[in-house]
């Protein structure tokens, strides 16, 4: 009995302490597991400070738009304007970008890889995101130099940018420095820049290195139009760590070991019924959340192993 007295009950923790613990859980756990424990936990996890960071990047990459938009709207609404970090991919609707801009004005980190976004949407979208310090627009094939220039002009605090491309999206296209020049002229505070498999040329890299004096990291893997030996990087820019264009093995251990066949990596998938009205009354979530088999009545999770033989889809270095 004396040993048992050393352990405190969960219900003795103050709500703020529990809230901090909940923020370290995944979105899936915060949506399904925590609310099912008890009514007080369900009420607590619905509060805005538990939703300042939302990461559904893996799930959204294999989700249909009609399921992604309602879920994303619900999660952002829960943050009540306090959202600081959002990671999502494959957004297809302009309305969703507008919703993010209007309801997450204090975003600091935003990942939007493989999204259907264009230059005009970026012009409207980034006006309300002046607090951004990190942005990922990798594999967004419908934006160009005009969009990057707009981002640089609207997001003055930007220190990190990912503009990686898939090699199949750039294969056979001419090298040009339009995007590099836009970055060099408007994003001078950058410390971290990724441009893998980009169409950038040597002159564009030199422009970036010359203008972005705070740059610490530059990823140029797969940028076949770049010849770093012509820039004398070691002598002229010794403080910048650069990944050179030549790719010996795309699946480098330090970057990709978690995605091997032996990995426990899983993605999860929502299948929603009527998401629009499901969370209208947060206080009633707990009452009828689970069905007889212990599953959410309108949500189902599917798990998939990592894609095998993915290297067969990745073209070799020229």
PDB file of C-alpha atoms in Angstrom:
ATOM      1  CA  UNK A   1       0.000   0.000   0.000  1.00  0.00           C
ATOM      2  CA  UNK A   2       2.888   2.365   0.720  1.00  0.00           C
ATOM      3  CA  UNK A   3       4.227   1.861  -2.794  1.00  0.00           C
ATOM      4  CA  UNK A   4       0.839   2.555  -4.350  1.00  0.00           C
ATOM      5  CA  UNK A   5       0.674   5.843  -2.462  1.00  0.00           C
ATOM      6  CA  UNK A   6       3.628   7.122  -4.492  1.00  0.00           C
ATOM      7  CA  UNK A   7       1.535   7.132  -7.666  1.00  0.00           C
ATOM      8  CA  UNK A   8      -0.910   9.942  -8.343  1.00  0.00           C
ATOM      9  CA  UNK A   9      -4.150   9.553 -10.200  1.00  0.00           C
ATOM     10  CA  UNK A  10      -4.498  11.146 -13.657  1.00  0.00           C
ATOM     11  CA  UNK A  11      -7.556  13.061 -12.487  1.00  0.00           C
ATOM     12  CA  UNK A  12      -5.393  14.903  -9.952  1.00  0.00           C
ATOM     13  CA  UNK A  13      -3.396  16.600 -12.705  1.00  0.00           C
ATOM     14  CA  UNK A  14      -4.351  20.180 -13.369  1.00  0.00           C
ATOM     15  CA  UNK A  15      -6.039  20.701 -16.782  1.00  0.00           C
ATOM     16  CA  UNK A  16      -3.162  22.778 -18.148  1.00  0.00           C
ATOM     17  CA  UNK A  17      -0.694  19.967 -17.430  1.00  0.00           C
ATOM     18  CA  UNK A  18      -2.907  17.434 -19.172  1.00  0.00           C
ATOM     19  CA  UNK A  19      -3.289  19.799 -22.099  1.00  0.00           C
ATOM     20  CA  UNK A  20       0.488  19.970 -22.518  1.00  0.00           C
ATOM     21  CA  UNK A  21       0.657  16.170 -22.539  1.00  0.00           C
ATOM     22  CA  UNK A  22      -2.094  15.936 -25.154  1.00  0.00           C
ATOM     23  CA  UNK A  23      -0.202  18.247 -27.511  1.00  0.00           C
ATOM     24  CA  UNK A  24       2.516  15.608 -27.833  1.00  0.00           C
ATOM     25  CA  UNK A  25       0.045  13.057 -29.184  1.00  0.00           C
ATOM     26  CA  UNK A  26      -0.769  12.570 -32.849  1.00  0.00           C
ATOM     27  CA  UNK A  27      -3.890  14.051 -34.417  1.00  0.00           C
ATOM     28  CA  UNK A  28      -5.356  10.568 -34.632  1.00  0.00           C
ATOM     29  CA  UNK A  29      -4.877   9.992 -30.896  1.00  0.00           C
ATOM     30  CA  UNK A  30      -6.255  13.398 -29.975  1.00  0.00           C
ATOM     31  CA  UNK A  31      -9.353  12.840 -32.097  1.00  0.00           C
ATOM     32  CA  UNK A  32     -10.216   9.290 -31.087  1.00  0.00           C
ATOM     33  CA  UNK A  33      -8.365   7.862 -28.106  1.00  0.00           C
ATOM     34  CA  UNK A  34      -8.241  10.784 -25.680  1.00  0.00           C
ATOM     35  CA  UNK A  35     -11.955  11.748 -25.956  1.00  0.00           C
ATOM     36  CA  UNK A  36     -12.984   8.144 -25.299  1.00  0.00           C
ATOM     37  CA  UNK A  37     -11.292   8.003 -21.888  1.00  0.00           C
ATOM     38  CA  UNK A  38     -13.747  10.221 -20.013  1.00  0.00           C
ATOM     39  CA  UNK A  39     -15.919  13.298 -20.414  1.00  0.00           C
ATOM     40  CA  UNK A  40     -13.419  15.671 -18.783  1.00  0.00           C
ATOM     41  CA  UNK A  41     -10.636  14.556 -21.141  1.00  0.00           C
ATOM     42  CA  UNK A  42     -12.930  14.940 -24.130  1.00  0.00           C
ATOM     43  CA  UNK A  43     -13.747  18.501 -23.087  1.00  0.00           C
ATOM     44  CA  UNK A  44     -10.087  19.290 -22.406  1.00  0.00           C
ATOM     45  CA  UNK A  45      -8.686  17.954 -25.695  1.00  0.00           C
ATOM     46  CA  UNK A  46     -11.266  20.015 -27.609  1.00  0.00           C
ATOM     47  CA  UNK A  47      -9.758  23.263 -26.306  1.00  0.00           C
ATOM     48  CA  UNK A  48      -7.779  25.450 -28.655  1.00  0.00           C
ATOM     49  CA  UNK A  49      -4.345  25.082 -27.039  1.00  0.00           C
ATOM     50  CA  UNK A  50      -4.381  21.361 -27.858  1.00  0.00           C
ATOM     51  CA  UNK A  51      -4.600  22.230 -31.556  1.00  0.00           C
ATOM     52  CA  UNK A  52      -1.838  24.774 -32.075  1.00  0.00           C
ATOM     53  CA  UNK A  53       0.026  22.181 -34.158  1.00  0.00           C
ATOM     54  CA  UNK A  54      -1.736  20.031 -36.759  1.00  0.00           C
ATOM     55  CA  UNK A  55       0.138  17.445 -38.811  1.00  0.00           C
ATOM     56  CA  UNK A  56      -1.924  15.341 -41.234  1.00  0.00           C
ATOM     57  CA  UNK A  57       0.622  15.344 -44.055  1.00  0.00           C
ATOM     58  CA  UNK A  58       0.935  11.570 -44.344  1.00  0.00           C
ATOM     59  CA  UNK A  59      -2.780  10.887 -44.211  1.00  0.00           C
ATOM     60  CA  UNK A  60      -3.773  13.703 -46.556  1.00  0.00           C
ATOM     61  CA  UNK A  61      -1.396  12.465 -49.258  1.00  0.00           C
ATOM     62  CA  UNK A  62      -3.716   9.508 -49.898  1.00  0.00           C
ATOM     63  CA  UNK A  63      -7.021  11.176 -49.081  1.00  0.00           C
ATOM     64  CA  UNK A  64      -9.816  12.292 -51.365  1.00  0.00           C
ATOM     65  CA  UNK A  65     -10.569  16.059 -51.394  1.00  0.00           C
ATOM     66  CA  UNK A  66     -14.148  15.597 -50.231  1.00  0.00           C
ATOM     67  CA  UNK A  67     -12.814  13.991 -47.033  1.00  0.00           C
ATOM     68  CA  UNK A  68      -9.774  16.231 -46.563  1.00  0.00           C
ATOM     69  CA  UNK A  69     -11.522  19.607 -46.618  1.00  0.00           C
ATOM     70  CA  UNK A  70     -14.156  18.892 -43.894  1.00  0.00           C
ATOM     71  CA  UNK A  71     -11.582  17.374 -41.540  1.00  0.00           C
ATOM     72  CA  UNK A  72      -9.083  20.176 -42.058  1.00  0.00           C
ATOM     73  CA  UNK A  73     -11.777  22.791 -41.490  1.00  0.00           C
ATOM     74  CA  UNK A  74     -12.803  21.099 -38.265  1.00  0.00           C
ATOM     75  CA  UNK A  75      -9.244  20.904 -36.938  1.00  0.00           C
ATOM     76  CA  UNK A  76      -8.398  24.510 -37.810  1.00  0.00           C
ATOM     77  CA  UNK A  77     -11.661  25.680 -36.255  1.00  0.00           C
ATOM     78  CA  UNK A  78     -10.695  23.919 -33.039  1.00  0.00           C
ATOM     79  CA  UNK A  79      -7.514  25.986 -32.856  1.00  0.00           C
ATOM     80  CA  UNK A  80      -9.623  29.168 -32.591  1.00  0.00           C
ATOM     81  CA  UNK A  81      -7.036  31.240 -34.428  1.00  0.00           C
ATOM     82  CA  UNK A  82      -4.087  29.999 -32.345  1.00  0.00           C
ATOM     83  CA  UNK A  83      -2.671  27.604 -34.959  1.00  0.00           C
ATOM     84  CA  UNK A  84       1.112  27.847 -35.179  1.00  0.00           C
ATOM     85  CA  UNK A  85       2.045  24.830 -37.320  1.00  0.00           C
ATOM     86  CA  UNK A  86       0.147  23.127 -40.140  1.00  0.00           C
ATOM     87  CA  UNK A  87       1.389  20.203 -42.240  1.00  0.00           C
ATOM     88  CA  UNK A  88      -0.926  19.003 -44.988  1.00  0.00           C
ATOM     89  CA  UNK A  89      -0.542  17.869 -48.579  1.00  0.00           C
ATOM     90  CA  UNK A  90      -2.638  17.538 -51.722  1.00  0.00           C
ATOM     91  CA  UNK A  91      -5.124  20.347 -51.049  1.00  0.00           C
ATOM     92  CA  UNK A  92      -7.118  20.710 -54.267  1.00  0.00           C
ATOM     93  CA  UNK A  93      -9.615  23.506 -53.634  1.00  0.00           C
ATOM     94  CA  UNK A  94      -9.039  27.254 -53.600  1.00  0.00           C
ATOM     95  CA  UNK A  95     -11.651  27.588 -50.878  1.00  0.00           C
ATOM     96  CA  UNK A  96      -9.432  25.632 -48.492  1.00  0.00           C
ATOM     97  CA  UNK A  97      -6.499  27.998 -48.924  1.00  0.00           C
ATOM     98  CA  UNK A  98      -8.814  30.919 -48.230  1.00  0.00           C
ATOM     99  CA  UNK A  99     -10.086  29.194 -45.094  1.00  0.00           C
ATOM    100  CA  UNK A 100      -6.543  28.663 -43.796  1.00  0.00           C
ATOM    101  CA  UNK A 101      -5.571  32.289 -44.405  1.00  0.00           C
ATOM    102  CA  UNK A 102      -8.696  33.615 -42.683  1.00  0.00           C
ATOM    103  CA  UNK A 103      -8.533  31.311 -39.656  1.00  0.00           C
ATOM    104  CA  UNK A 104      -4.805  30.860 -39.017  1.00  0.00           C
ATOM    105  CA  UNK A 105      -3.215  34.328 -39.133  1.00  0.00           C
ATOM    106  CA  UNK A 106      -0.455  33.391 -36.660  1.00  0.00           C
ATOM    107  CA  UNK A 107       0.941  30.446 -38.597  1.00  0.00           C
ATOM    108  CA  UNK A 108       4.703  30.139 -38.249  1.00  0.00           C
ATOM    109  CA  UNK A 109       5.301  26.802 -39.983  1.00  0.00           C
ATOM    110  CA  UNK A 110       3.324  25.748 -43.049  1.00  0.00           C
ATOM    111  CA  UNK A 111       3.888  22.654 -45.182  1.00  0.00           C
ATOM    112  CA  UNK A 112       1.804  22.466 -48.368  1.00  0.00           C
ATOM    113  CA  UNK A 113       3.535  19.871 -50.519  1.00  0.00           C
ATOM    114  CA  UNK A 114       1.846  18.570 -53.687  1.00  0.00           C
ATOM    115  CA  UNK A 115      -1.007  21.058 -53.438  1.00  0.00           C
ATOM    116  CA  UNK A 116      -3.023  22.420 -56.350  1.00  0.00           C
ATOM    117  CA  UNK A 117      -2.076  26.035 -55.826  1.00  0.00           C
ATOM    118  CA  UNK A 118      -1.265  28.675 -58.454  1.00  0.00           C
ATOM    119  CA  UNK A 119       0.324  32.119 -58.545  1.00  0.00           C
ATOM    120  CA  UNK A 120      -2.941  34.051 -58.136  1.00  0.00           C
ATOM    121  CA  UNK A 121      -3.992  31.966 -55.114  1.00  0.00           C
ATOM    122  CA  UNK A 122      -0.594  32.569 -53.518  1.00  0.00           C
ATOM    123  CA  UNK A 123      -1.029  36.334 -53.932  1.00  0.00           C
ATOM    124  CA  UNK A 124      -4.295  36.271 -51.980  1.00  0.00           C
ATOM    125  CA  UNK A 125      -3.288  33.487 -49.616  1.00  0.00           C
ATOM    126  CA  UNK A 126      -0.049  34.937 -48.228  1.00  0.00           C
ATOM    127  CA  UNK A 127      -1.326  38.431 -47.449  1.00  0.00           C
ATOM    128  CA  UNK A 128      -2.576  37.179 -44.080  1.00  0.00           C
ATOM    129  CA  UNK A 129       0.480  35.033 -43.282  1.00  0.00           C
ATOM    130  CA  UNK A 130       3.049  37.629 -42.339  1.00  0.00           C
ATOM    131  CA  UNK A 131       4.189  35.553 -39.328  1.00  0.00           C
ATOM    132  CA  UNK A 132       5.466  32.637 -41.424  1.00  0.00           C
ATOM    133  CA  UNK A 133       9.056  31.618 -40.709  1.00  0.00           C
ATOM    134  CA  UNK A 134       9.048  28.266 -42.547  1.00  0.00           C
ATOM    135  CA  UNK A 135       7.223  27.308 -45.748  1.00  0.00           C
ATOM    136  CA  UNK A 136       7.181  24.117 -47.785  1.00  0.00           C
ATOM    137  CA  UNK A 137       5.738  24.323 -51.307  1.00  0.00           C
ATOM    138  CA  UNK A 138       7.515  21.276 -52.690  1.00  0.00           C
ATOM    139  CA  UNK A 139       6.072  19.597 -55.786  1.00  0.00           C
ATOM    140  CA  UNK A 140       3.511  22.385 -56.265  1.00  0.00           C
ATOM    141  CA  UNK A 141       3.877  22.411 -60.029  1.00  0.00           C
ATOM    142  CA  UNK A 142       1.445  25.250 -60.810  1.00  0.00           C
ATOM    143  CA  UNK A 143       3.402  28.008 -59.102  1.00  0.00           C
ATOM    144  CA  UNK A 144       6.533  29.765 -60.333  1.00  0.00           C
ATOM    145  CA  UNK A 145       8.741  32.786 -59.863  1.00  0.00           C
ATOM    146  CA  UNK A 146       5.775  35.144 -59.513  1.00  0.00           C
ATOM    147  CA  UNK A 147       4.427  33.161 -56.561  1.00  0.00           C
ATOM    148  CA  UNK A 148       7.825  32.950 -54.846  1.00  0.00           C
ATOM    149  CA  UNK A 149       8.337  36.686 -55.240  1.00  0.00           C
ATOM    150  CA  UNK A 150       4.937  37.278 -53.675  1.00  0.00           C
ATOM    151  CA  UNK A 151       5.800  34.963 -50.782  1.00  0.00           C
ATOM    152  CA  UNK A 152       9.051  36.794 -50.183  1.00  0.00           C
ATOM    153  CA  UNK A 153       7.345  40.201 -50.216  1.00  0.00           C
ATOM    154  CA  UNK A 154       4.490  39.141 -47.909  1.00  0.00           C
ATOM    155  CA  UNK A 155       6.401  36.885 -45.508  1.00  0.00           C
ATOM    156  CA  UNK A 156       9.256  39.063 -44.297  1.00  0.00           C
ATOM    157  CA  UNK A 157      10.135  36.717 -41.403  1.00  0.00           C
ATOM    158  CA  UNK A 158      10.719  33.696 -43.638  1.00  0.00           C
ATOM    159  CA  UNK A 159      13.870  31.784 -42.667  1.00  0.00           C
ATOM    160  CA  UNK A 160      13.194  28.378 -44.213  1.00  0.00           C
ATOM    161  CA  UNK A 161      11.883  27.408 -47.661  1.00  0.00           C
ATOM    162  CA  UNK A 162      11.410  23.993 -49.279  1.00  0.00           C
ATOM    163  CA  UNK A 163      10.936  24.096 -53.024  1.00  0.00           C
ATOM    164  CA  UNK A 164      11.829  20.502 -53.862  1.00  0.00           C
ATOM    165  CA  UNK A 165      10.519  18.945 -57.049  1.00  0.00           C
ATOM    166  CA  UNK A 166       9.906  15.407 -58.233  1.00  0.00           C
ATOM    167  CA  UNK A 167      12.349  14.499 -61.027  1.00  0.00           C
ATOM    168  CA  UNK A 168       9.501  13.420 -63.300  1.00  0.00           C
ATOM    169  CA  UNK A 169       8.034  16.935 -63.066  1.00  0.00           C
ATOM    170  CA  UNK A 170      11.234  18.587 -64.271  1.00  0.00           C
ATOM    171  CA  UNK A 171      12.580  15.940 -66.658  1.00  0.00           C
ATOM    172  CA  UNK A 172      13.134  17.263 -70.190  1.00  0.00           C
ATOM    173  CA  UNK A 173      12.552  20.911 -69.286  1.00  0.00           C
ATOM    174  CA  UNK A 174      15.024  23.733 -69.853  1.00  0.00           C
ATOM    175  CA  UNK A 175      17.101  25.083 -67.005  1.00  0.00           C
ATOM    176  CA  UNK A 176      16.211  28.605 -65.856  1.00  0.00           C
ATOM    177  CA  UNK A 177      16.886  30.913 -62.925  1.00  0.00           C
ATOM    178  CA  UNK A 178      13.528  32.663 -62.640  1.00  0.00           C
ATOM    179  CA  UNK A 179      12.626  31.129 -59.275  1.00  0.00           C
ATOM    180  CA  UNK A 180      16.180  31.431 -57.994  1.00  0.00           C
ATOM    181  CA  UNK A 181      16.212  35.136 -58.795  1.00  0.00           C
ATOM    182  CA  UNK A 182      12.864  35.610 -57.041  1.00  0.00           C
ATOM    183  CA  UNK A 183      14.234  33.897 -53.938  1.00  0.00           C
ATOM    184  CA  UNK A 184      17.488  35.857 -53.994  1.00  0.00           C
ATOM    185  CA  UNK A 185      15.752  39.218 -54.347  1.00  0.00           C
ATOM    186  CA  UNK A 186      12.937  38.811 -51.791  1.00  0.00           C
ATOM    187  CA  UNK A 187      14.032  36.196 -49.219  1.00  0.00           C
ATOM    188  CA  UNK A 188      17.338  37.565 -47.987  1.00  0.00           C
ATOM    189  CA  UNK A 189      16.789  36.291 -44.416  1.00  0.00           C
ATOM    190  CA  UNK A 190      16.725  32.621 -45.437  1.00  0.00           C
ATOM    191  CA  UNK A 191      18.798  30.226 -43.348  1.00  0.00           C
ATOM    192  CA  UNK A 192      17.512  26.948 -44.804  1.00  0.00           C
ATOM    193  CA  UNK A 193      16.721  26.327 -48.481  1.00  0.00           C
ATOM    194  CA  UNK A 194      15.873  23.065 -50.251  1.00  0.00           C
ATOM    195  CA  UNK A 195      15.636  22.923 -54.061  1.00  0.00           C
ATOM    196  CA  UNK A 196      16.184  19.264 -54.973  1.00  0.00           C
ATOM    197  CA  UNK A 197      15.616  18.260 -58.616  1.00  0.00           C
ATOM    198  CA  UNK A 198      15.031  21.895 -59.500  1.00  0.00           C
ATOM    199  CA  UNK A 199      15.757  23.524 -62.861  1.00  0.00           C
ATOM    200  CA  UNK A 200      18.073  26.085 -61.272  1.00  0.00           C
ATOM    201  CA  UNK A 201      21.395  26.923 -62.954  1.00  0.00           C
ATOM    202  CA  UNK A 202      24.808  27.812 -61.550  1.00  0.00           C
ATOM    203  CA  UNK A 203      24.144  31.534 -61.962  1.00  0.00           C
ATOM    204  CA  UNK A 204      20.968  31.217 -59.887  1.00  0.00           C
ATOM    205  CA  UNK A 205      22.795  29.471 -57.061  1.00  0.00           C
ATOM    206  CA  UNK A 206      25.445  32.177 -57.043  1.00  0.00           C
ATOM    207  CA  UNK A 207      22.738  34.844 -56.866  1.00  0.00           C
ATOM    208  CA  UNK A 208      21.149  33.143 -53.847  1.00  0.00           C
ATOM    209  CA  UNK A 209      24.458  32.652 -52.047  1.00  0.00           C
ATOM    210  CA  UNK A 210      25.440  36.263 -52.687  1.00  0.00           C
ATOM    211  CA  UNK A 211      22.149  37.798 -51.493  1.00  0.00           C
ATOM    212  CA  UNK A 212      21.107  35.461 -48.657  1.00  0.00           C
ATOM    213  CA  UNK A 213      23.911  36.223 -46.217  1.00  0.00           C
ATOM    214  CA  UNK A 214      22.332  34.246 -43.347  1.00  0.00           C
ATOM    215  CA  UNK A 215      22.037  31.025 -45.356  1.00  0.00           C
ATOM    216  CA  UNK A 216      23.333  27.980 -43.482  1.00  0.00           C
ATOM    217  CA  UNK A 217      21.968  25.054 -45.498  1.00  0.00           C
ATOM    218  CA  UNK A 218      21.317  24.579 -49.220  1.00  0.00           C
ATOM    219  CA  UNK A 219      20.110  21.299 -50.747  1.00  0.00           C
ATOM    220  CA  UNK A 220      20.828  21.050 -54.486  1.00  0.00           C
ATOM    221  CA  UNK A 221      20.620  17.293 -54.979  1.00  0.00           C
ATOM    222  CA  UNK A 222      19.426  16.472 -58.456  1.00  0.00           C
ATOM    223  CA  UNK A 223      19.937  20.010 -59.785  1.00  0.00           C
ATOM    224  CA  UNK A 224      21.819  18.978 -62.905  1.00  0.00           C
ATOM    225  CA  UNK A 225      22.180  22.519 -64.230  1.00  0.00           C
ATOM    226  CA  UNK A 226      24.426  23.493 -61.313  1.00  0.00           C
ATOM    227  CA  UNK A 227      28.232  23.246 -61.415  1.00  0.00           C
ATOM    228  CA  UNK A 228      29.455  24.146 -57.934  1.00  0.00           C
ATOM    229  CA  UNK A 229      33.113  23.963 -58.957  1.00  0.00           C
ATOM    230  CA  UNK A 230      32.535  27.141 -60.974  1.00  0.00           C
ATOM    231  CA  UNK A 231      31.498  29.031 -57.837  1.00  0.00           C
ATOM    232  CA  UNK A 232      34.362  27.993 -55.527  1.00  0.00           C
ATOM    233  CA  UNK A 233      31.916  27.412 -52.696  1.00  0.00           C
ATOM    234  CA  UNK A 234      34.465  26.325 -50.086  1.00  0.00           C
ATOM    235  CA  UNK A 235      36.478  29.514 -50.545  1.00  0.00           C
ATOM    236  CA  UNK A 236      33.684  32.038 -51.092  1.00  0.00           C
ATOM    237  CA  UNK A 237      30.869  30.627 -48.910  1.00  0.00           C
ATOM    238  CA  UNK A 238      32.517  28.461 -46.237  1.00  0.00           C
ATOM    239  CA  UNK A 239      29.677  28.786 -43.701  1.00  0.00           C
ATOM    240  CA  UNK A 240      27.033  27.252 -45.966  1.00  0.00           C
ATOM    241  CA  UNK A 241      26.478  23.496 -45.858  1.00  0.00           C
ATOM    242  CA  UNK A 242      25.575  22.398 -49.382  1.00  0.00           C
ATOM    243  CA  UNK A 243      24.299  19.077 -50.659  1.00  0.00           C
ATOM    244  CA  UNK A 244      25.765  18.832 -54.141  1.00  0.00           C
ATOM    245  CA  UNK A 245      23.720  17.960 -57.255  1.00  0.00           C
ATOM    246  CA  UNK A 246      25.174  14.500 -57.826  1.00  0.00           C
ATOM    247  CA  UNK A 247      22.998  11.854 -56.159  1.00  0.00           C
ATOM    248  CA  UNK A 248      24.790   8.575 -55.505  1.00  0.00           C
ATOM    249  CA  UNK A 249      21.840   6.991 -53.718  1.00  0.00           C
ATOM    250  CA  UNK A 250      18.550   8.768 -53.237  1.00  0.00           C
ATOM    251  CA  UNK A 251      17.613   6.510 -50.336  1.00  0.00           C
ATOM    252  CA  UNK A 252      20.370   7.664 -48.065  1.00  0.00           C
ATOM    253  CA  UNK A 253      20.261   6.016 -44.672  1.00  0.00           C
ATOM    254  CA  UNK A 254      20.093   9.217 -42.660  1.00  0.00           C
ATOM    255  CA  UNK A 255      17.092  10.493 -44.608  1.00  0.00           C
ATOM    256  CA  UNK A 256      15.123   7.372 -45.510  1.00  0.00           C
ATOM    257  CA  UNK A 257      15.824   4.592 -43.030  1.00  0.00           C
ATOM    258  CA  UNK A 258      12.379   4.993 -41.460  1.00  0.00           C
ATOM    259  CA  UNK A 259      10.753   4.145 -44.789  1.00  0.00           C
ATOM    260  CA  UNK A 260      12.463   0.801 -45.379  1.00  0.00           C
ATOM    261  CA  UNK A 261      10.600  -2.477 -45.752  1.00  0.00           C
ATOM    262  CA  UNK A 262      11.348  -3.357 -42.136  1.00  0.00           C
ATOM    263  CA  UNK A 263       9.941  -0.075 -40.889  1.00  0.00           C
ATOM    264  CA  UNK A 264       6.911   0.186 -38.652  1.00  0.00           C
ATOM    265  CA  UNK A 265       5.820   3.288 -40.580  1.00  0.00           C
ATOM    266  CA  UNK A 266       2.071   3.428 -41.070  1.00  0.00           C
ATOM    267  CA  UNK A 267      -0.358   5.948 -42.447  1.00  0.00           C
ATOM    268  CA  UNK A 268      -3.928   6.381 -41.327  1.00  0.00           C
ATOM    269  CA  UNK A 269      -7.016   7.197 -43.252  1.00  0.00           C
ATOM    270  CA  UNK A 270     -10.276   8.844 -42.258  1.00  0.00           C
ATOM    271  CA  UNK A 271     -13.523   7.817 -43.860  1.00  0.00           C
ATOM    272  CA  UNK A 272     -16.085  10.386 -42.823  1.00  0.00           C
ATOM    273  CA  UNK A 273     -19.832  10.264 -43.081  1.00  0.00           C
ATOM    274  CA  UNK A 274     -21.234  13.702 -42.364  1.00  0.00           C
ATOM    275  CA  UNK A 275     -18.260  15.688 -41.101  1.00  0.00           C
ATOM    276  CA  UNK A 276     -20.059  19.018 -41.457  1.00  0.00           C
ATOM    277  CA  UNK A 277     -22.328  18.493 -38.509  1.00  0.00           C
ATOM    278  CA  UNK A 278     -20.327  16.016 -36.505  1.00  0.00           C
ATOM    279  CA  UNK A 279     -18.577  18.560 -34.299  1.00  0.00           C
ATOM    280  CA  UNK A 280     -21.240  21.257 -34.139  1.00  0.00           C
ATOM    281  CA  UNK A 281     -21.668  20.741 -30.405  1.00  0.00           C
ATOM    282  CA  UNK A 282     -18.371  19.877 -28.751  1.00  0.00           C
ATOM    283  CA  UNK A 283     -20.016  19.203 -25.384  1.00  0.00           C
ATOM    284  CA  UNK A 284     -21.981  16.310 -26.829  1.00  0.00           C
ATOM    285  CA  UNK A 285     -19.038  14.532 -28.449  1.00  0.00           C
ATOM    286  CA  UNK A 286     -18.480  12.174 -25.550  1.00  0.00           C
ATOM    287  CA  UNK A 287     -22.041  10.965 -25.064  1.00  0.00           C
ATOM    288  CA  UNK A 288     -22.428   8.787 -28.140  1.00  0.00           C
ATOM    289  CA  UNK A 289     -18.921   8.579 -29.503  1.00  0.00           C
ATOM    290  CA  UNK A 290     -18.387   4.847 -29.715  1.00  0.00           C
ATOM    291  CA  UNK A 291     -20.529   2.113 -31.216  1.00  0.00           C
ATOM    292  CA  UNK A 292     -20.835  -1.445 -29.874  1.00  0.00           C
ATOM    293  CA  UNK A 293     -17.513  -2.504 -31.341  1.00  0.00           C
ATOM    294  CA  UNK A 294     -15.628   0.426 -29.808  1.00  0.00           C
ATOM    295  CA  UNK A 295     -15.181   2.421 -33.009  1.00  0.00           C
ATOM    296  CA  UNK A 296     -16.221   5.934 -33.862  1.00  0.00           C
ATOM    297  CA  UNK A 297     -19.614   5.768 -35.547  1.00  0.00           C
ATOM    298  CA  UNK A 298     -18.578   7.902 -38.483  1.00  0.00           C
ATOM    299  CA  UNK A 299     -14.831   7.449 -38.623  1.00  0.00           C
ATOM    300  CA  UNK A 300     -12.825   4.462 -39.724  1.00  0.00           C
ATOM    301  CA  UNK A 301      -9.061   4.095 -39.756  1.00  0.00           C
ATOM    302  CA  UNK A 302      -7.140   2.110 -42.319  1.00  0.00           C
ATOM    303  CA  UNK A 303      -3.477   1.324 -42.047  1.00  0.00           C
ATOM    304  CA  UNK A 304      -1.100   0.717 -44.889  1.00  0.00           C
ATOM    305  CA  UNK A 305       2.474  -0.448 -44.935  1.00  0.00           C
ATOM    306  CA  UNK A 306       5.063   1.762 -46.662  1.00  0.00           C
ATOM    307  CA  UNK A 307       5.175   1.564 -50.446  1.00  0.00           C
ATOM    308  CA  UNK A 308       7.513  -1.197 -51.531  1.00  0.00           C
ATOM    309  CA  UNK A 309       9.886  -0.956 -54.472  1.00  0.00           C
ATOM    310  CA  UNK A 310       9.436   2.811 -54.595  1.00  0.00           C
ATOM    311  CA  UNK A 311      12.896   3.149 -56.117  1.00  0.00           C
ATOM    312  CA  UNK A 312      11.626   1.730 -59.398  1.00  0.00           C
ATOM    313  CA  UNK A 313       9.655   4.945 -59.930  1.00  0.00           C
ATOM    314  CA  UNK A 314      12.658   7.189 -59.295  1.00  0.00           C
ATOM    315  CA  UNK A 315      14.796   7.876 -62.386  1.00  0.00           C
ATOM    316  CA  UNK A 316      18.561   7.435 -62.046  1.00  0.00           C
ATOM    317  CA  UNK A 317      21.027  10.267 -62.167  1.00  0.00           C
ATOM    318  CA  UNK A 318      21.870  11.270 -65.766  1.00  0.00           C
TER     319      UNK A 318
END
